[in-house]
Every structure is written in structure tokens, then in C-alpha cells.
Amino acid sequence: MTQKIAIITGASRGLGRSMALHLAHRGVGVIGTYLNSTAEAETLVAEIEAAGGKAAMLKLDVSDTTSFPAFAASATETLKTTYDAEGFDHLVNNAGEGVHAPVADATEAQFDQMIDMHLRGPLFLTQALLPLLNDGGRILNVSTAFTRTTMAGFGLYAAAKAGLETLTRFMAVELGARRIRVNAIAPGAIATDFGGGGVRDDKHVNAHVAGTIALGRVGQADDIGGAVAAILSDDLHWANGTTFDVSGGQSL
């Protein structure tokens, strides 16, 4: 059987790294992207290869749409040289970061940053890679539980992600003729370095957030990595145009 291949943006750290490892464990080839974490990118490739898998990492700034044609060309070459393939099967639009900006103080630059990173980037990167995405493939857009719940200061981030969830449904409709399934995943609070690592490193923040989650703890990266591997698997082949809340039951 032909090996499945996934392109995962922001794969060198945090949730993206866990996604890459879980997919590789299931035999999926990985092409990940990174922005500044060169050493972490190399470590991820080494870890996957040590376990008998294949992986490659390419540099990409998802907020810079002018770089997407060159990235598509690099991805094409990497598919050929690493996997002897002309196309790939899964696109995970994961890369990004948040910003804490209360509505009364938010700047246009902060707004543009969130839109560029979490809405414009996924849209036009998907567009650039569609010629390489195999028919019957999957696209998974990474959203946030903040589209369902609120926390002061994260409105710009949440608004951009809400736009991405809406875009997900339209992508599912428009790509259905190619049997490409398009879904989103909305993680809750996760103990990573995201947002400065407060949920992970501050025991008071961790305890407070855990108290809002039905299962009584904050999430770990592997909670999301495993969910992504499951969503992209054939077991969920009939899921399309939906957003999976994977938060442990946060703020229900």
C-alpha cells in the first residue's frame, strides 16, 4: 500500500511536533515546517527516522503569502526526493501564535498579525498546495476552544480562528468533488509554550484552568497529536466540514 504523506505547518514544537510523531507512528510520512526552531526541526526528523519513519522539514512563514509559490516548489521537490511521490494526502494548517490584546487597546498591527497568520495564511497556503494534494485527501485546520468560550484579551486570536472554522465548511463544500475532506480541530488549554507557557509553567494558572475542564486537568500535546492522527485516519472518513472540540470538556 502506498504510504500516506502529511504536510504539517509549525511541526517543530508544541502541538505540531506531537501531531508529526503520532502520524509517523502510524506509518505516515511527514513534511513539517518551522520558522525559527532549526535545531528542534532537526531533532524531530532524527527522532522519526530513529523510529523507522521518514520526515523532512522545510522553513516557512505562514503569514507571508508571497513565499507560498516557492514553498510549493520546495514541497514538490521534497516529495520526489524523500518519498518518490508526486503528491501528498494530508494538510494540517497548524502553525501560529496568539496575542493578548484587549479590545480597548488592540492595534491594527495586532489584528493584521492574527488575520495573516490564522486566516489568510491557511487559505492561500491551501490554495498553493491543492495541485499537490491527492484526490481523496484530508485538510485539517487548527482552531481553538476560544471560538466557543471566552477569556479577556484573546478576542483577536479567537475572531481569526472563528473565520477559519467558517472557511473550513466552505472548503469542504467546494473540494467535495475531489473527495477531499476538510475539518477543523479546536484544542482547549494545553500545557505547551504557547502564549508564553503560562498554562504549563504557572501552577496557579494551571490549577485555575484545570478547574474549568470536566476531566480535571489541562491538556497535554499528546492529547491533540493523537486526536489529529485519529481525525486524519480512515476511521473518520465520513467526517467532513465539522469542528472537533478536543478540550477535555472545557467551560461546558
Short mmCIF file of C-alpha atoms in Angstrom, two decimals:
data_model
loop_
_atom_site.label_atom_id
_atom_site.label_comp_id
_atom_site.label_asym_id
_atom_site.label_seq_id
_atom_site.Cartn_x
_atom_site.Cartn_y
_atom_site.Cartn_z
CA MET A 1 0.00 0.00 0.00
CA THR A 2 1.27 3.45 -0.90
CA GLN A 3 2.48 5.41 2.08
CA LYS A 4 0.35 8.37 3.12
CA ILE A 5 2.18 11.69 3.43
CA ALA A 6 1.23 14.68 5.59
CA ILE A 7 2.35 18.31 5.41
CA ILE A 8 2.11 19.89 8.87
CA THR A 9 2.84 23.56 9.40
CA GLY A 10 4.51 24.50 12.65
CA ALA A 11 5.71 20.95 13.26
CA SER A 12 8.93 21.62 15.15
CA ARG A 13 7.33 22.46 18.52
CA GLY A 14 4.29 22.00 20.70
CA LEU A 15 1.15 20.58 19.17
CA GLY A 16 2.64 20.31 15.68
CA ARG A 17 5.51 18.19 16.94
CA SER A 18 3.11 15.82 18.67
CA MET A 19 0.99 15.61 15.52
CA ALA A 20 4.05 14.69 13.48
CA LEU A 21 5.14 12.00 15.92
CA HIS A 22 1.69 10.43 16.18
CA LEU A 23 1.25 10.37 12.42
CA ALA A 24 4.73 8.94 11.90
CA HIS A 25 3.94 6.23 14.47
CA ARG A 26 1.01 5.24 12.24
CA GLY A 27 3.28 4.98 9.22
CA VAL A 28 2.51 8.38 7.70
CA GLY A 29 5.39 10.23 6.08
CA VAL A 30 5.88 13.76 7.40
CA ILE A 31 6.88 17.01 5.76
CA GLY A 32 6.83 19.61 8.51
CA THR A 33 7.51 23.31 8.54
CA TYR A 34 9.32 25.50 11.01
CA LEU A 35 10.13 29.20 11.21
CA ASN A 36 12.95 29.79 13.70
CA SER A 37 13.42 26.47 15.50
CA THR A 38 16.08 24.91 13.28
CA ALA A 39 17.57 22.71 15.99
CA GLU A 40 14.14 21.48 17.08
CA ALA A 41 13.24 20.74 13.47
CA GLU A 42 16.38 18.64 13.06
CA THR A 43 15.67 16.83 16.34
CA LEU A 44 12.17 15.91 15.17
CA VAL A 45 13.47 14.45 11.91
CA ALA A 46 16.09 12.45 13.79
CA GLU A 47 13.50 11.10 16.24
CA ILE A 48 11.14 9.98 13.46
CA GLU A 49 13.96 8.40 11.47
CA ALA A 50 15.29 6.62 14.57
CA ALA A 51 11.86 5.01 14.92
CA GLY A 52 11.99 3.79 11.31
CA GLY A 53 9.94 6.56 9.70
CA LYS A 54 10.64 9.25 7.13
CA ALA A 55 10.46 13.00 7.65
CA ALA A 56 11.67 16.29 6.22
CA MET A 57 11.40 19.85 7.49
CA LEU A 58 11.08 23.00 5.37
CA LYS A 59 11.24 26.61 6.50
CA LEU A 60 8.01 28.59 6.11
CA ASP A 61 6.45 31.77 7.45
CA VAL A 62 2.71 31.12 7.16
CA SER A 63 1.95 34.84 7.45
CA ASP A 64 3.98 35.61 4.31
CA THR A 65 1.81 34.61 1.37
CA THR A 66 4.43 35.79 -1.14
CA SER A 67 6.60 32.84 -0.09
CA PHE A 68 3.96 30.20 -0.86
CA PRO A 69 4.81 29.56 -4.54
CA ALA A 70 8.45 28.88 -3.60
CA PHE A 71 7.31 26.67 -0.72
CA ALA A 72 5.07 24.66 -3.06
CA ALA A 73 8.07 24.16 -5.34
CA SER A 74 10.19 23.02 -2.38
CA ALA A 75 7.43 20.66 -1.26
CA THR A 76 7.25 19.21 -4.77
CA GLU A 77 10.98 18.54 -4.75
CA THR A 78 10.88 17.08 -1.23
CA LEU A 79 8.05 14.73 -2.19
CA LYS A 80 10.16 13.43 -5.06
CA THR A 81 13.47 13.11 -3.25
CA THR A 82 12.23 11.84 0.12
CA TYR A 83 9.17 9.80 -0.84
CA ASP A 84 9.41 9.26 -4.61
CA ALA A 85 5.92 10.77 -4.76
CA GLU A 86 4.19 13.44 -6.80
CA GLY A 87 1.51 14.31 -4.27
CA PHE A 88 0.58 14.18 -0.60
CA ASP A 89 -2.51 13.16 1.37
CA HIS A 90 -2.97 15.31 4.48
CA LEU A 91 -2.54 19.05 5.03
CA VAL A 92 -2.60 20.28 8.63
CA ASN A 93 -2.76 24.06 8.93
CA ASN A 94 -1.36 24.28 12.45
CA ALA A 95 1.32 26.98 12.63
CA GLY A 96 0.60 30.15 14.54
CA GLU A 97 0.71 32.01 17.81
CA GLY A 98 -1.68 34.04 19.92
CA VAL A 99 -1.69 37.63 21.05
CA HIS A 100 -3.06 39.08 24.27
CA ALA A 101 -4.76 42.30 23.21
CA PRO A 102 -7.87 43.63 24.98
CA VAL A 103 -10.36 45.13 22.54
CA ALA A 104 -9.91 48.62 24.00
CA ASP A 105 -6.15 48.52 23.42
CA ALA A 106 -5.73 46.31 20.35
CA THR A 107 -3.76 47.73 17.46
CA GLU A 108 -4.31 47.31 13.75
CA ALA A 109 -0.90 45.64 13.58
CA GLN A 110 -2.01 43.01 16.10
CA PHE A 111 -5.25 42.49 14.19
CA ASP A 112 -3.39 42.10 10.91
CA GLN A 113 -0.96 39.65 12.53
CA MET A 114 -3.78 37.37 13.67
CA ILE A 115 -5.63 37.51 10.35
CA ASP A 116 -2.44 36.95 8.33
CA MET A 117 -1.35 34.01 10.46
CA HIS A 118 -4.64 32.25 11.16
CA LEU A 119 -6.93 33.05 8.23
CA ARG A 120 -5.13 34.47 5.21
CA GLY A 121 -2.20 32.09 5.60
CA PRO A 122 -4.20 28.83 5.79
CA LEU A 123 -6.43 29.91 2.91
CA PHE A 124 -3.70 30.79 0.46
CA LEU A 125 -1.29 28.06 1.54
CA THR A 126 -4.06 25.53 0.92
CA GLN A 127 -4.67 27.14 -2.45
CA ALA A 128 -0.96 26.89 -3.34
CA LEU A 129 -0.78 23.21 -2.32
CA LEU A 130 -4.07 21.99 -3.79
CA PRO A 131 -2.42 20.89 -7.05
CA LEU A 132 -0.22 18.55 -4.96
CA LEU A 133 -2.96 17.27 -2.65
CA ASN A 134 -4.19 13.89 -3.80
CA ASP A 135 -7.86 13.36 -4.54
CA GLY A 136 -9.47 11.77 -1.50
CA GLY A 137 -7.07 13.58 0.81
CA ARG A 138 -7.74 15.49 4.00
CA ILE A 139 -7.28 19.05 5.20
CA LEU A 140 -7.35 19.79 8.93
CA ASN A 141 -7.40 23.38 10.15
CA VAL A 142 -6.34 24.00 13.74
CA SER A 143 -8.75 26.31 15.55
CA THR A 144 -9.22 26.97 19.27
CA ALA A 145 -11.76 26.47 22.04
CA PHE A 146 -11.83 30.28 22.28
CA THR A 147 -14.32 30.27 19.40
CA ARG A 148 -16.74 28.66 21.90
CA THR A 149 -15.57 30.09 25.22
CA THR A 150 -14.11 33.46 26.18
CA MET A 151 -11.16 34.82 28.09
CA ALA A 152 -10.46 38.53 28.17
CA GLY A 153 -7.63 39.59 25.89
CA PHE A 154 -7.87 36.84 23.30
CA GLY A 155 -10.61 38.29 21.10
CA LEU A 156 -8.42 38.98 18.04
CA TYR A 157 -6.99 35.47 18.09
CA ALA A 158 -10.42 33.90 18.57
CA ALA A 159 -12.01 36.02 15.83
CA ALA A 160 -9.41 34.92 13.30
CA LYS A 161 -9.92 31.29 14.29
CA ALA A 162 -13.70 31.68 14.04
CA GLY A 163 -13.17 32.83 10.48
CA LEU A 164 -11.05 29.74 9.86
CA GLU A 165 -13.82 27.47 11.16
CA THR A 166 -16.30 29.10 8.77
CA LEU A 167 -13.82 28.79 5.92
CA THR A 168 -13.45 25.10 6.78
CA ARG A 169 -17.10 24.44 5.97
CA PHE A 170 -16.90 26.23 2.64
CA MET A 171 -13.70 24.39 1.74
CA ALA A 172 -15.47 21.09 2.49
CA VAL A 173 -18.27 22.00 0.10
CA GLU A 174 -16.04 23.26 -2.69
CA LEU A 175 -13.50 20.43 -2.52
CA GLY A 176 -16.07 17.68 -2.17
CA ALA A 177 -15.94 16.88 -5.89
CA ARG A 178 -12.35 15.75 -5.35
CA ARG A 179 -13.41 13.73 -2.28
CA ILE A 180 -11.18 15.92 -0.10
CA ARG A 181 -12.49 16.05 3.46
CA VAL A 182 -11.94 19.33 5.30
CA ASN A 183 -12.37 19.58 9.06
CA ALA A 184 -11.10 21.67 11.96
CA ILE A 185 -9.92 20.78 15.45
CA ALA A 186 -10.42 23.12 18.39
CA PRO A 187 -8.00 22.34 21.24
CA GLY A 188 -8.66 23.67 24.72
CA ALA A 189 -5.96 24.81 27.15
CA ILE A 190 -2.76 22.81 26.56
CA ALA A 191 0.43 22.73 28.62
CA THR A 192 2.89 23.94 25.97
CA ASP A 193 4.95 27.10 25.43
CA PHE A 194 2.01 28.68 23.57
CA GLY A 195 1.16 32.15 24.86
CA GLY A 196 4.31 32.29 26.94
CA GLY A 197 3.76 28.90 28.55
CA GLY A 198 1.59 30.15 31.41
CA VAL A 199 -0.70 27.12 31.46
CA ARG A 200 2.33 24.84 31.54
CA ASP A 201 4.67 26.75 33.87
CA ASP A 202 2.50 28.71 36.30
CA LYS A 203 0.96 26.31 38.83
CA HIS A 204 -1.74 28.80 39.79
CA VAL A 205 -2.80 29.32 36.17
CA ASN A 206 -2.64 25.58 35.60
CA ALA A 207 -4.85 24.87 38.61
CA HIS A 208 -7.35 27.58 37.68
CA VAL A 209 -7.70 26.32 34.10
CA ALA A 210 -7.90 22.69 35.23
CA GLY A 211 -10.88 23.70 37.35
CA THR A 212 -12.77 24.72 34.19
CA ILE A 213 -12.24 21.35 32.50
CA ALA A 214 -14.64 18.49 33.16
CA LEU A 215 -11.86 15.89 33.18
CA GLY A 216 -9.98 17.85 35.85
CA ARG A 217 -6.66 18.62 34.17
CA VAL A 218 -5.22 20.77 31.41
CA GLY A 219 -4.46 19.11 28.12
CA GLN A 220 -1.12 17.76 27.01
CA ALA A 221 0.32 17.99 23.50
CA ASP A 222 -0.18 14.26 23.02
CA ASP A 223 -3.92 14.66 23.64
CA ILE A 224 -4.06 16.73 20.47
CA GLY A 225 -1.44 14.82 18.47
CA GLY A 226 -3.36 11.60 18.96
CA ALA A 227 -6.66 13.27 18.07
CA VAL A 228 -5.21 14.66 14.85
CA ALA A 229 -3.92 11.23 13.82
CA ALA A 230 -7.38 9.78 14.51
CA ILE A 231 -9.24 12.50 12.58
CA LEU A 232 -7.00 12.03 9.56
CA SER A 233 -7.35 8.25 9.63
CA ASP A 234 -9.79 6.25 7.53
CA ASP A 235 -11.79 5.57 10.69
CA LEU A 236 -13.23 9.09 10.38
CA HIS A 237 -13.51 9.16 6.61
CA TRP A 238 -17.16 10.30 6.77
CA ALA A 239 -16.49 13.36 8.92
CA ASN A 240 -16.50 16.46 6.76
CA GLY A 241 -17.00 20.18 7.29
CA THR A 242 -17.06 19.95 11.07
CA THR A 243 -15.04 21.22 14.01
CA PHE A 244 -13.92 18.70 16.63
CA ASP A 245 -13.80 20.16 20.14
CA VAL A 246 -10.86 18.41 21.86
CA SER A 247 -10.67 20.18 25.19
CA GLY A 248 -11.48 17.58 27.83
CA GLY A 249 -14.78 19.38 28.30
CA GLN A 250 -13.57 22.91 28.97
CA SER A 251 -16.11 25.53 30.13
CA LEU A 252 -19.10 23.35 29.29
#
